[in-house]
XYZ file of C-alpha atoms in Angstrom:
714
model
C 74.670 -50.533 35.791
C 72.666 -49.100 38.682
C 70.093 -46.695 37.252
C 67.536 -44.376 38.674
C 64.724 -46.227 37.038
C 61.914 -44.006 38.333
C 61.750 -41.806 35.277
C 58.778 -42.149 33.007
C 60.834 -40.496 30.252
C 64.453 -39.127 30.062
C 63.195 -35.581 30.761
C 61.055 -36.068 33.860
C 63.831 -35.634 36.348
C 62.998 -36.012 39.945
C 64.901 -32.747 40.621
C 61.952 -30.826 39.199
C 59.019 -32.078 41.206
C 59.075 -34.852 43.781
C 56.368 -36.652 45.716
C 53.785 -35.822 43.064
C 51.145 -38.164 41.744
C 51.667 -39.172 38.103
C 49.849 -36.912 35.479
C 46.609 -38.429 34.494
C 46.433 -38.478 30.710
C 45.220 -36.839 28.621
C 46.805 -33.523 29.490
C 47.394 -30.728 27.021
C 50.772 -29.071 27.005
C 50.489 -25.308 26.362
C 53.199 -23.105 24.860
C 55.749 -21.757 27.402
C 56.739 -18.066 27.087
C 59.178 -17.595 24.233
C 61.572 -14.711 24.158
C 61.218 -13.160 20.604
C 64.016 -14.044 18.307
C 64.452 -10.384 17.150
C 65.812 -9.769 20.590
C 68.330 -12.542 20.376
C 71.830 -12.432 18.947
C 72.377 -15.279 16.547
C 75.222 -17.425 17.729
C 76.524 -20.703 17.586
C 70.810 -43.397 47.442
C 73.469 -41.496 49.008
C 74.860 -44.397 48.038
C 72.311 -46.562 49.630
C 70.810 -45.759 52.989
C 73.785 -46.754 54.937
C 73.437 -48.990 57.840
C 71.708 -47.415 60.798
C 70.817 -44.298 58.655
C 67.749 -42.337 59.751
C 65.872 -41.105 56.786
C 64.507 -38.222 58.836
C 67.905 -36.647 59.221
C 68.621 -33.698 56.957
C 72.241 -33.436 55.841
C 73.732 -29.930 55.523
C 74.434 -28.790 52.001
C 78.158 -29.272 50.951
C 78.536 -25.432 50.696
C 77.388 -24.970 54.274
C 79.795 -27.634 55.544
C 82.540 -25.782 53.776
C 81.465 -22.433 55.183
C 81.599 -23.905 58.652
C 85.024 -25.512 58.149
C 86.288 -22.105 56.789
C 84.820 -20.266 59.698
C 86.355 -22.590 62.297
C 89.807 -22.499 60.670
C 89.665 -18.717 60.266
C 90.227 -18.711 56.582
C 88.087 -16.750 54.039
C 86.150 -18.619 51.276
C 87.760 -18.721 47.852
C 86.705 -16.170 45.236
C 83.781 -16.652 42.943
C 84.246 -19.205 40.126
C 85.099 -17.575 36.810
C 82.482 -19.511 34.984
C 79.680 -18.438 37.228
C 80.875 -14.880 37.078
C 80.843 -14.940 33.243
C 77.360 -16.636 33.166
C 75.867 -14.066 35.557
C 77.186 -11.167 33.403
C 75.153 -12.553 30.499
C 72.000 -12.361 32.753
C 72.197 -8.528 32.541
C 72.423 -8.231 28.698
C 69.318 -6.405 27.397
C 68.629 -9.218 24.850
C 68.677 -11.890 27.620
C 67.469 -10.088 30.802
C 67.006 -12.970 33.208
C 67.333 -13.620 36.972
C 68.046 -17.293 36.782
C 69.262 -20.014 34.359
C 68.794 -23.734 34.474
C 71.378 -26.155 32.966
C 70.192 -29.815 32.729
C 72.296 -32.787 31.741
C 70.637 -33.621 28.442
C 71.223 -32.798 24.789
C 68.464 -31.821 22.382
C 67.340 -35.446 22.289
C 67.100 -36.083 26.065
C 70.044 -38.527 25.862
C 71.561 -39.907 28.954
C 75.051 -40.226 27.351
C 75.806 -37.182 25.269
C 78.660 -35.991 23.082
C 81.390 -33.934 24.759
C 80.353 -30.711 23.067
C 76.911 -30.969 24.719
C 78.290 -31.570 28.178
C 77.306 -28.092 29.397
C 76.398 -29.052 32.817
C 79.685 -30.877 33.348
C 81.728 -27.844 32.008
C 79.862 -25.372 34.276
C 79.889 -27.471 37.572
C 82.899 -29.818 37.190
C 80.524 -32.734 38.131
C 81.070 -35.654 35.818
C 78.179 -37.954 36.688
C 75.456 -38.635 34.033
C 72.477 -37.133 36.023
C 72.050 -33.812 37.648
C 70.590 -30.190 37.189
C 72.394 -26.952 37.824
C 70.487 -23.710 38.668
C 72.263 -20.369 38.789
C 70.746 -17.181 40.099
C 72.494 -13.744 40.556
C 73.462 -14.755 44.030
C 73.299 -18.528 44.289
C 74.352 -21.695 42.550
C 72.744 -25.066 43.431
C 73.129 -28.564 42.041
C 70.572 -31.407 42.204
C 71.496 -35.076 41.769
C 70.056 -38.407 43.011
C 71.338 -40.884 45.534
C 73.695 -42.689 43.111
C 75.870 -39.590 42.953
C 75.843 -37.954 46.467
C 79.316 -39.033 47.279
C 80.665 -38.250 43.884
C 79.148 -34.776 43.834
C 80.604 -34.013 47.303
C 84.067 -34.746 45.902
C 83.669 -32.900 42.512
C 81.696 -29.737 43.302
C 83.550 -26.629 44.219
C 82.590 -24.351 47.204
C 80.490 -22.162 44.848
C 77.896 -24.838 44.575
C 75.296 -26.056 47.106
C 74.686 -29.797 46.672
C 70.933 -30.635 46.865
C 70.457 -34.420 47.471
C 67.291 -35.149 45.684
C 64.873 -37.286 47.504
C 66.313 -36.541 50.918
C 63.900 -35.304 53.617
C 63.787 -31.566 53.730
C 65.583 -31.065 50.421
C 63.727 -28.696 48.079
C 63.080 -29.445 44.463
C 64.615 -26.999 41.894
C 61.146 -25.325 41.513
C 60.609 -25.021 45.242
C 64.083 -23.584 45.586
C 63.651 -21.074 42.848
C 60.300 -19.849 44.215
C 62.010 -19.542 47.659
C 65.208 -17.634 46.663
C 63.723 -15.456 43.890
C 61.625 -12.374 44.606
C 58.247 -12.472 42.928
C 58.151 -11.516 39.246
C 61.579 -12.835 38.097
C 62.526 -14.262 34.705
C 63.924 -17.846 34.628
C 65.829 -18.721 31.441
C 66.279 -22.114 29.751
C 67.454 -23.444 26.443
C 64.357 -24.932 25.076
C 66.302 -27.528 23.041
C 67.540 -29.149 26.330
C 64.090 -29.511 27.979
C 61.344 -31.753 26.725
C 58.019 -30.039 26.164
C 56.623 -31.728 29.250
C 59.430 -30.612 31.537
C 59.215 -27.047 30.090
C 55.456 -26.845 30.605
C 55.720 -28.265 34.097
C 58.371 -25.743 35.052
C 56.446 -22.828 33.524
C 53.337 -23.666 35.443
C 55.069 -24.242 38.726
C 57.105 -21.073 38.864
C 54.086 -18.951 37.780
C 52.742 -19.531 41.252
C 55.264 -16.853 42.359
C 54.680 -14.753 39.118
C 57.866 -15.843 37.583
C 58.183 -16.092 33.742
C 59.838 -18.954 31.963
C 61.982 -17.532 29.125
C 62.897 -19.910 26.308
C 66.201 -18.577 24.866
C 66.266 -20.553 21.668
C 69.020 -18.785 19.594
C 71.906 -19.255 21.850
C 72.918 -21.265 24.928
C 74.503 -19.218 27.717
C 76.987 -21.953 28.680
C 78.106 -22.195 25.078
C 78.787 -18.394 25.182
C 81.167 -18.650 28.044
C 82.739 -21.923 26.803
C 83.774 -20.114 23.708
C 86.387 -21.467 21.302
C 87.496 -24.097 23.709
C 84.173 -26.015 23.342
C 84.744 -29.324 21.390
C 83.452 -29.583 17.833
C 80.208 -31.555 17.250
C 80.856 -35.211 16.296
C 80.960 -36.116 12.702
C 81.525 -39.873 12.964
C 80.111 -42.055 10.095
C 76.901 -44.029 10.301
C 76.587 -47.714 9.368
C 73.824 -50.152 8.388
C 72.677 -52.456 11.032
C 72.258 -55.683 9.137
C 68.873 -57.505 8.830
C 70.575 -60.592 10.535
C 70.771 -58.491 13.708
C 67.788 -56.187 13.235
C 65.372 -58.971 12.374
C 62.866 -56.713 10.569
C 63.526 -54.456 7.608
C 63.069 -50.678 7.528
C 59.972 -50.656 5.243
C 58.087 -53.092 7.583
C 59.031 -50.846 10.494
C 57.873 -47.738 8.786
C 54.663 -49.503 7.731
C 53.990 -50.240 11.339
C 54.508 -46.634 12.325
C 52.134 -45.425 9.549
C 49.513 -47.883 10.776
C 49.803 -46.281 14.168
C 49.485 -42.833 12.655
C 46.284 -43.860 10.865
C 44.902 -45.528 13.960
C 45.464 -42.267 15.915
C 44.131 -39.908 13.407
C 47.536 -38.442 12.542
C 49.506 -38.125 9.293
C 52.932 -37.267 10.645
C 55.256 -38.160 13.581
C 58.441 -36.437 14.730
C 60.962 -39.022 16.260
C 63.693 -37.295 18.288
C 65.038 -40.011 20.488
C 68.345 -41.086 18.967
C 67.924 -44.813 19.779
C 64.429 -44.714 18.243
C 65.701 -43.218 15.011
C 68.532 -45.812 14.869
C 66.192 -48.755 15.601
C 63.540 -47.589 13.144
C 66.075 -47.101 10.242
C 68.298 -50.097 11.084
C 71.280 -47.832 11.335
C 74.015 -47.208 13.966
C 76.490 -44.586 14.599
C 79.059 -43.452 17.130
C 78.393 -39.755 17.854
C 77.705 -40.544 21.553
C 80.154 -42.290 23.849
C 78.920 -45.874 24.703
C 75.895 -45.677 22.563
C 75.664 -46.708 18.866
C 73.558 -43.732 17.858
C 73.900 -40.615 15.810
C 72.542 -37.017 16.118
C 69.421 -36.810 14.005
C 65.752 -36.398 13.822
C 63.210 -38.355 11.675
C 59.868 -37.212 10.436
C 57.594 -39.991 9.090
C 54.637 -39.037 6.967
C 52.090 -41.323 5.371
C 53.948 -41.590 2.113
C 57.434 -40.127 2.825
C 60.125 -40.191 5.526
C 62.866 -37.604 6.121
C 66.032 -38.094 8.191
C 67.622 -34.831 9.389
C 71.287 -35.613 9.712
C 74.646 -34.196 8.819
C 75.201 -35.562 5.283
C 78.963 -36.039 5.770
C 78.004 -38.923 8.208
C 76.136 -40.838 5.347
C 78.197 -43.131 3.257
C 77.115 -44.408 -0.187
C 76.134 -47.668 1.368
C 73.901 -45.995 4.043
C 72.517 -43.605 1.410
C 71.497 -46.577 -0.781
C 69.959 -48.401 2.223
C 67.802 -45.265 3.022
C 66.811 -44.827 -0.617
C 65.478 -48.426 -0.777
C 63.463 -47.709 2.212
C 61.991 -44.472 0.781
C 63.829 -42.217 3.209
C 65.041 -38.628 2.147
C 67.884 -36.677 3.653
C 67.869 -33.100 4.945
C 70.301 -31.130 7.102
C 70.084 -31.698 10.790
C 69.352 -27.942 11.439
C 66.293 -28.056 9.084
C 64.076 -29.826 11.627
C 62.511 -26.518 12.909
C 61.682 -25.157 9.535
C 60.114 -28.470 8.388
C 58.009 -28.772 11.520
C 56.992 -25.137 10.999
C 56.024 -25.867 7.359
C 53.957 -29.010 8.334
C 52.062 -26.993 11.005
C 51.304 -24.157 8.536
C 49.806 -26.488 6.126
C 47.555 -28.059 8.840
C 49.336 -31.479 9.270
C 48.209 -33.553 12.084
C 51.426 -34.231 14.033
C 52.175 -36.873 16.686
C 54.678 -35.507 19.149
C 55.968 -37.314 22.166
C 56.030 -34.352 24.549
C 58.012 -36.404 27.137
C 60.971 -36.503 24.754
C 60.527 -33.954 21.890
C 62.217 -30.761 22.972
C 60.260 -27.535 23.756
C 61.846 -25.657 20.864
C 60.240 -28.084 18.384
C 56.876 -28.006 20.098
C 56.920 -24.203 20.364
C 57.565 -23.879 16.592
C 54.839 -26.418 15.886
C 52.277 -24.425 17.904
C 53.336 -21.126 16.384
C 52.801 -22.645 12.921
C 49.384 -24.013 14.030
C 48.392 -20.547 15.164
C 49.233 -19.120 11.738
C 47.393 -21.853 10.120
C 44.282 -21.213 12.123
C 44.511 -17.466 11.516
C 44.656 -18.250 7.697
C 41.607 -20.494 7.962
C 39.725 -17.683 9.667
C 40.511 -15.251 6.822
C 39.317 -17.760 4.256
C 36.012 -18.090 5.949
C 36.614 -21.539 7.537
C 35.370 -22.278 10.955
C 37.217 -20.523 13.866
C 36.489 -19.958 17.490
C 36.537 -22.379 20.351
C 35.720 -25.414 18.269
C 38.901 -25.215 16.336
C 41.238 -23.262 18.679
C 44.678 -24.835 19.304
C 44.349 -23.566 22.800
C 41.313 -25.641 23.747
C 41.934 -29.234 24.476
C 39.576 -32.130 23.679
C 40.432 -35.584 24.742
C 40.463 -38.935 22.906
C 41.045 -42.418 24.024
C 44.599 -42.330 22.430
C 46.155 -39.220 23.832
C 45.803 -35.483 23.665
C 44.938 -33.641 20.505
C 43.377 -30.393 19.410
C 40.108 -30.693 17.532
C 40.970 -29.044 14.219
C 44.893 -28.751 14.229
C 45.658 -32.240 15.559
C 48.668 -32.196 17.769
C 48.674 -35.591 19.447
C 50.837 -35.530 22.508
C 51.472 -39.227 23.336
C 54.364 -41.638 23.845
C 56.151 -42.225 20.581
C 54.840 -45.307 18.615
C 58.439 -46.547 18.462
C 59.133 -46.713 22.234
C 57.322 -49.831 23.148
C 57.928 -51.609 19.758
C 61.712 -51.143 20.216
C 61.568 -52.459 23.711
C 59.987 -55.816 22.706
C 62.853 -57.696 21.061
C 62.191 -59.959 17.977
C 63.774 -63.378 17.458
C 66.940 -61.989 15.696
C 67.533 -59.378 18.415
C 67.057 -62.016 21.214
C 69.468 -64.356 19.413
C 72.080 -61.609 19.046
C 71.715 -60.672 22.659
C 72.258 -64.323 23.812
C 75.229 -64.809 21.499
C 76.989 -61.505 22.596
C 76.511 -62.304 26.248
C 78.220 -65.665 25.914
C 81.241 -63.990 24.189
C 81.180 -61.233 26.922
C 81.101 -63.983 29.517
C 84.237 -65.636 28.028
C 85.991 -62.245 28.111
C 85.060 -61.841 31.763
C 86.209 -65.242 32.761
C 89.569 -64.617 31.141
C 89.709 -61.218 32.942
C 88.810 -62.536 36.413
C 91.328 -65.389 36.088
C 94.070 -62.875 35.154
C 93.074 -60.383 37.891
C 92.945 -62.958 40.652
C 96.300 -64.229 39.804
C 97.830 -60.738 39.728
C 96.398 -59.720 43.024
C 97.586 -62.945 44.685
C 101.123 -62.288 43.254
C 100.809 -58.854 45.036
C 101.072 -57.061 41.704
C 99.963 -53.358 42.237
C 97.056 -52.591 39.946
C 94.952 -49.426 40.152
C 91.218 -49.197 39.546
C 91.940 -47.495 36.256
C 94.400 -50.115 35.210
C 91.831 -52.933 35.964
C 89.247 -51.268 33.840
C 91.758 -50.860 31.050
C 92.697 -54.440 31.121
C 89.101 -55.596 31.073
C 88.631 -53.573 27.923
C 91.546 -55.388 26.277
C 90.011 -58.775 27.078
C 86.611 -57.681 25.535
C 88.391 -56.308 22.488
C 89.542 -59.855 21.584
C 85.915 -60.935 21.166
C 84.327 -60.978 17.831
C 81.930 -58.165 17.030
C 83.170 -55.977 19.891
C 82.605 -52.190 19.251
C 83.112 -50.301 22.556
C 82.022 -50.145 26.141
C 78.328 -49.659 26.980
C 79.188 -47.188 29.720
C 82.208 -46.040 31.745
C 83.406 -48.941 33.696
C 82.669 -48.622 37.485
C 85.840 -50.164 39.039
C 85.548 -49.468 42.844
C 87.690 -50.893 45.537
C 86.751 -50.654 49.236
C 85.168 -47.311 50.059
C 85.065 -46.274 46.339
C 82.612 -49.204 45.756
C 80.132 -47.328 47.974
C 79.965 -44.541 45.332
C 77.224 -46.075 43.191
C 78.416 -44.590 39.912
C 82.077 -44.286 40.766
C 84.484 -43.611 37.954
C 88.108 -43.841 38.785
C 90.569 -41.383 37.358
C 94.321 -41.651 37.026
C 95.035 -38.901 39.510
C 92.451 -40.177 42.081
C 91.907 -43.943 42.259
C 92.762 -46.810 44.641
C 94.799 -49.869 44.120
C 93.111 -53.273 44.254
C 94.077 -55.323 47.279
C 92.924 -58.347 49.308
C 91.627 -56.534 52.392
C 88.170 -55.258 51.035
C 85.454 -55.840 48.523
C 85.908 -55.014 44.877
C 82.964 -53.923 42.820
C 83.064 -54.129 39.097
C 80.132 -52.882 36.913
C 80.781 -52.940 33.248
C 79.218 -53.618 29.918
C 79.989 -53.713 26.076
C 78.461 -52.902 22.798
C 78.887 -55.653 20.283
C 77.533 -55.701 16.748
C 74.749 -58.038 17.778
C 74.025 -57.073 21.351
C 74.544 -54.971 24.449
C 75.802 -56.254 27.821
C 75.708 -54.908 31.383
C 77.048 -56.935 34.371
C 78.125 -56.354 37.871
C 80.059 -58.640 40.160
C 81.496 -58.077 43.689
C 84.371 -60.071 44.778
C 86.909 -60.299 47.764
C 90.452 -61.441 47.123
C 91.126 -62.183 50.782
C 88.832 -62.977 53.607
C 85.634 -61.154 53.768
C 84.238 -60.129 57.243
C 81.063 -61.538 58.622
C 79.411 -58.268 57.955
C 80.334 -58.191 54.320
C 79.179 -61.824 53.893
C 75.821 -61.102 55.424
C 75.239 -58.057 53.288
C 76.411 -59.865 50.216
C 74.157 -62.843 50.938
C 71.114 -60.733 51.477
C 71.786 -58.927 48.190
C 72.062 -62.296 46.640
C 68.758 -63.418 48.094
C 67.103 -60.458 46.566
C 68.716 -61.137 43.210
C 67.377 -64.782 43.370
C 63.950 -63.677 44.427
C 63.525 -61.373 41.435
C 65.070 -63.938 39.058
C 62.574 -66.532 40.147
C 59.564 -64.224 39.931
C 56.416 -65.456 38.152
C 53.726 -62.748 37.582
C 50.594 -62.251 35.539
C 50.801 -60.247 32.328
C 50.127 -56.580 32.472
C 52.219 -56.413 35.689
C 54.259 -53.103 35.999
C 57.829 -53.449 37.049
C 57.447 -51.555 40.327
C 55.291 -54.356 41.707
C 58.296 -56.722 41.632
C 60.848 -54.286 43.167
C 59.964 -55.453 46.738
C 61.196 -58.903 45.977
C 64.782 -57.570 45.494
C 64.751 -55.561 48.681
C 62.917 -57.748 51.166
C 65.953 -59.664 52.519
C 67.779 -56.355 53.099
C 64.733 -54.751 54.806
C 64.581 -57.592 57.331
C 67.736 -56.179 58.918
C 67.053 -52.507 58.219
C 69.113 -52.099 55.015
C 68.282 -50.821 51.512
C 69.719 -49.106 48.482
C 68.846 -45.874 46.659
C 68.661 -46.818 43.049
C 66.227 -48.686 40.812
C 66.480 -52.505 40.774
C 66.170 -52.834 37.015
C 66.306 -50.883 33.789
C 65.486 -51.794 30.217
C 68.392 -52.653 27.855
C 68.445 -52.209 24.088
C 69.539 -54.839 21.553
C 72.761 -53.503 20.229
C 71.517 -50.071 21.356
C 71.448 -47.926 24.492
C 72.330 -49.846 27.767
C 69.528 -47.872 29.504
C 66.266 -48.181 27.635
C 62.707 -47.514 28.367
C 59.797 -47.619 28.906
C 59.980 -50.586 31.254
C 61.884 -50.543 34.646
C 61.818 -52.261 37.988
C 61.905 -49.579 40.662
C 60.731 -48.664 44.148
C 58.943 -45.632 42.664
C 55.468 -46.374 41.431
C 55.154 -43.812 38.632
C 56.057 -46.029 35.812
C 53.006 -48.089 34.945
C 54.559 -49.724 31.871
C 53.814 -53.480 31.957
C 56.627 -55.958 31.552
C 55.961 -57.862 28.329
C 57.415 -60.897 26.639
C 60.521 -60.045 24.727
C 61.605 -57.146 26.942
C 65.074 -57.165 28.621
C 65.635 -55.831 32.085
C 68.524 -55.851 34.539
C 68.352 -57.412 37.981
C 70.746 -55.523 40.135
C 70.059 -55.111 43.857
C 72.773 -53.732 45.983
C 73.956 -52.442 49.212
C 76.515 -49.599 49.962
C 78.083 -48.728 53.294
C 79.460 -45.234 53.063
C 83.189 -44.948 53.324
C 83.501 -48.784 53.596
C 82.369 -50.999 50.734
C 79.739 -51.424 48.122
C 77.964 -54.666 46.858
C 75.993 -55.160 43.625
C 75.059 -58.365 41.776
C 73.736 -57.744 38.150
C 72.400 -60.045 35.483
C 70.346 -59.228 32.422
C 66.990 -61.052 32.052
C 64.720 -61.736 29.180
C 60.951 -61.620 29.975
C 59.335 -64.855 28.756
C 56.007 -66.530 29.018
C 55.753 -69.301 31.608
C 53.742 -72.460 31.135
C 51.750 -73.114 34.315
C 49.255 -75.773 35.262
C 46.662 -73.020 35.687
C 45.725 -69.817 33.996
C 43.530 -67.827 36.446
C 41.262 -65.329 34.550
C 42.506 -66.766 31.110
C 45.635 -64.623 31.234
C 49.250 -65.499 30.565
C 51.933 -65.530 33.186
C 55.463 -64.300 32.752
C 58.876 -64.950 34.234
C 62.550 -64.354 33.292
C 65.273 -66.145 31.397
C 68.874 -65.370 32.356
C 71.171 -63.818 29.601
C 74.245 -63.181 31.833
C 76.513 -66.234 32.671
C 79.385 -65.274 34.969
C 80.181 -66.930 38.326
C 79.019 -65.320 41.593
C 81.844 -65.608 44.101
C 80.847 -68.424 46.573
C 83.199 -67.361 49.411
C 81.040 -64.218 49.962
C 77.992 -66.358 50.538
C 76.849 -67.088 54.102
C 75.290 -70.427 53.612
C 73.512 -70.245 57.008
C 71.290 -67.522 55.565
C 70.321 -69.350 52.440
C 67.325 -71.676 52.065
C 67.732 -75.026 50.290
C 65.998 -73.472 47.308
C 68.299 -70.575 47.194
C 71.344 -72.977 47.297
C 69.887 -74.914 44.438
C 69.426 -71.721 42.421
C 73.226 -70.847 42.875
C 74.242 -74.334 41.950
C 71.938 -74.606 39.021
C 73.169 -71.139 37.725
C 76.734 -72.164 38.026
C 76.100 -75.344 36.246
C 74.614 -73.311 33.376
C 77.584 -71.003 33.342
C 79.934 -73.951 32.982
C 77.977 -75.613 30.219
C 77.418 -72.357 28.194
C 80.804 -70.623 28.657
C 83.469 -73.313 29.002
C 83.355 -74.108 25.194
C 84.745 -70.565 24.602
C 87.686 -71.065 26.978
C 90.829 -73.004 27.328
C 93.840 -73.208 29.694
C 93.911 -71.334 32.918
C 90.676 -69.346 32.273
C 88.802 -72.581 31.715
C 90.311 -73.925 34.941
C 89.178 -70.814 36.702
C 85.656 -71.224 35.491
C 85.564 -74.796 36.690
C 86.790 -73.775 40.133
C 84.309 -71.009 40.400
C 81.263 -72.985 39.294
C 81.622 -75.804 41.846
C 78.500 -76.520 43.854
C 78.107 -74.800 47.176
């Protein structure tokens, strides 16, 4: 699944600040301005750079194009959207009193996929993609998204919204836009639960240049207010134990590791807020979020205890016993703020990942720290600059205050989770083989149906693929919405077909299918592009150059401590030679029976992520090319980072490479053999030989024959 892999964390969206150098740690995050609770009422790219594109050209915003069309046709623009009108009315309430409101895509845990009740940005804008930020002022409404979603946003946004194509030349960031459209001294409101501490701090500092204030409206979300009773209920799906045969390491051992990290960093408590980190650490899984086996919760780990904050109705007797054996207590989900406040007031030294922990939690912690410091002053303990929580001192491990230690550093779970153990690797390999069998059966069926001129829509194809996967042992659900795009729809990088707006699959153009599954033992993500008729020379050349990039990355050998961005050029070089490219990351991390998009590793053209690829990590290899209004191409496999035995070891360091996890044929008729080197031809033939050897034992009849026909040597 194509992913904008540039992010260092789920909250550092490019929409806020682009073209900036990475922050040099350590960096102390100070408290954004908080609107006092007594005043609050308690209440619930483009597709790729298309051929011949000039990156210097600035596209007009979609709203401007509509205005010009309306002007030329003599029609007046439609009336203001009811949702925007209702939202703006709230701005004027005395207990709110703001001039602008920002609505991000995330939930309180900075999740990419979120429960329906938290899809506030989708409800407000009508845009259904997974990434984007909406900003509403009293007179304007603008929406930012990245190149994966430009075409989709053009289709889904109404005339009330101005589409801001993030990353395009001349397109302002949200902060630049706010500072431009608002007069000096305005108040910008956010829900602090939906912004990481880092993102809120960054926003606060940037808008202060124009004397704007950041207002954290903690006790109500303005979109929820206008959503009202029609807003879906929060999920209450049961959790389950993720067995040790799949997890590989028991919960006490994982907690022991976290506590050793606490001790090493001079802390006694850590707050874990990322849902996949909680699930991994406790060997639990859930189904609160579509496509991701996680559940809404927080986890606080102290040196002798651990507390899971979760709706108790989701915890069965089996799960409760599982947690008790590991020494994990339960508290209500909503109790997280009061517990953080309690820990701060007693002087606990907290580890907070400010790139993912939301601003509401961090603000409560800092308020509690201030009360603790005030109490120390009254009892005659040292006060002043040496122990002030507002004065940073640095350490080799992160950012912390000298007396009230608030350590702001990446969670100790993040890297540990990304490096898979033997059981997790075994589960990933096994699930990929079963998934490959399902895909072989599916492609055999689809090819036959198309050749019989059976009319099948993109939606029907995705539904049938789901049925083939459901037959496999251990299947749970899809790992993301299937991207089923025929012809021009394939050029929409994260296209999602709907019943009322989709194409039928034919034999006159390319068909791109990006799909994945969650199994009890692993997570899959694969893209194949096929043509059921005769591809044009242009399509074959583009496909072959994408394939060359895929091969180059697959064959890469690199020294340890190499960050993913160093390898990205390998996947693009063949396209660059004829002036083509694609606007998404080349590779993202993948969880083991967890989130299909996982950090901290990535392979991207952006250089901000300095995380080194390490043995045991899993990444995708998915170069592509997208020709607007014509076709899309992507080839995606998942790869396991492994150590490579070489004749030399310069500098005494290890060298790494990749092992393939995905085994599904790449369509040979799309390959222009005249462009491939003998080495590249050998790669394709060897890969197809592996596909046959590994997957054929799972098949019989027509699907086995199909696999044989599609793994023949070039």
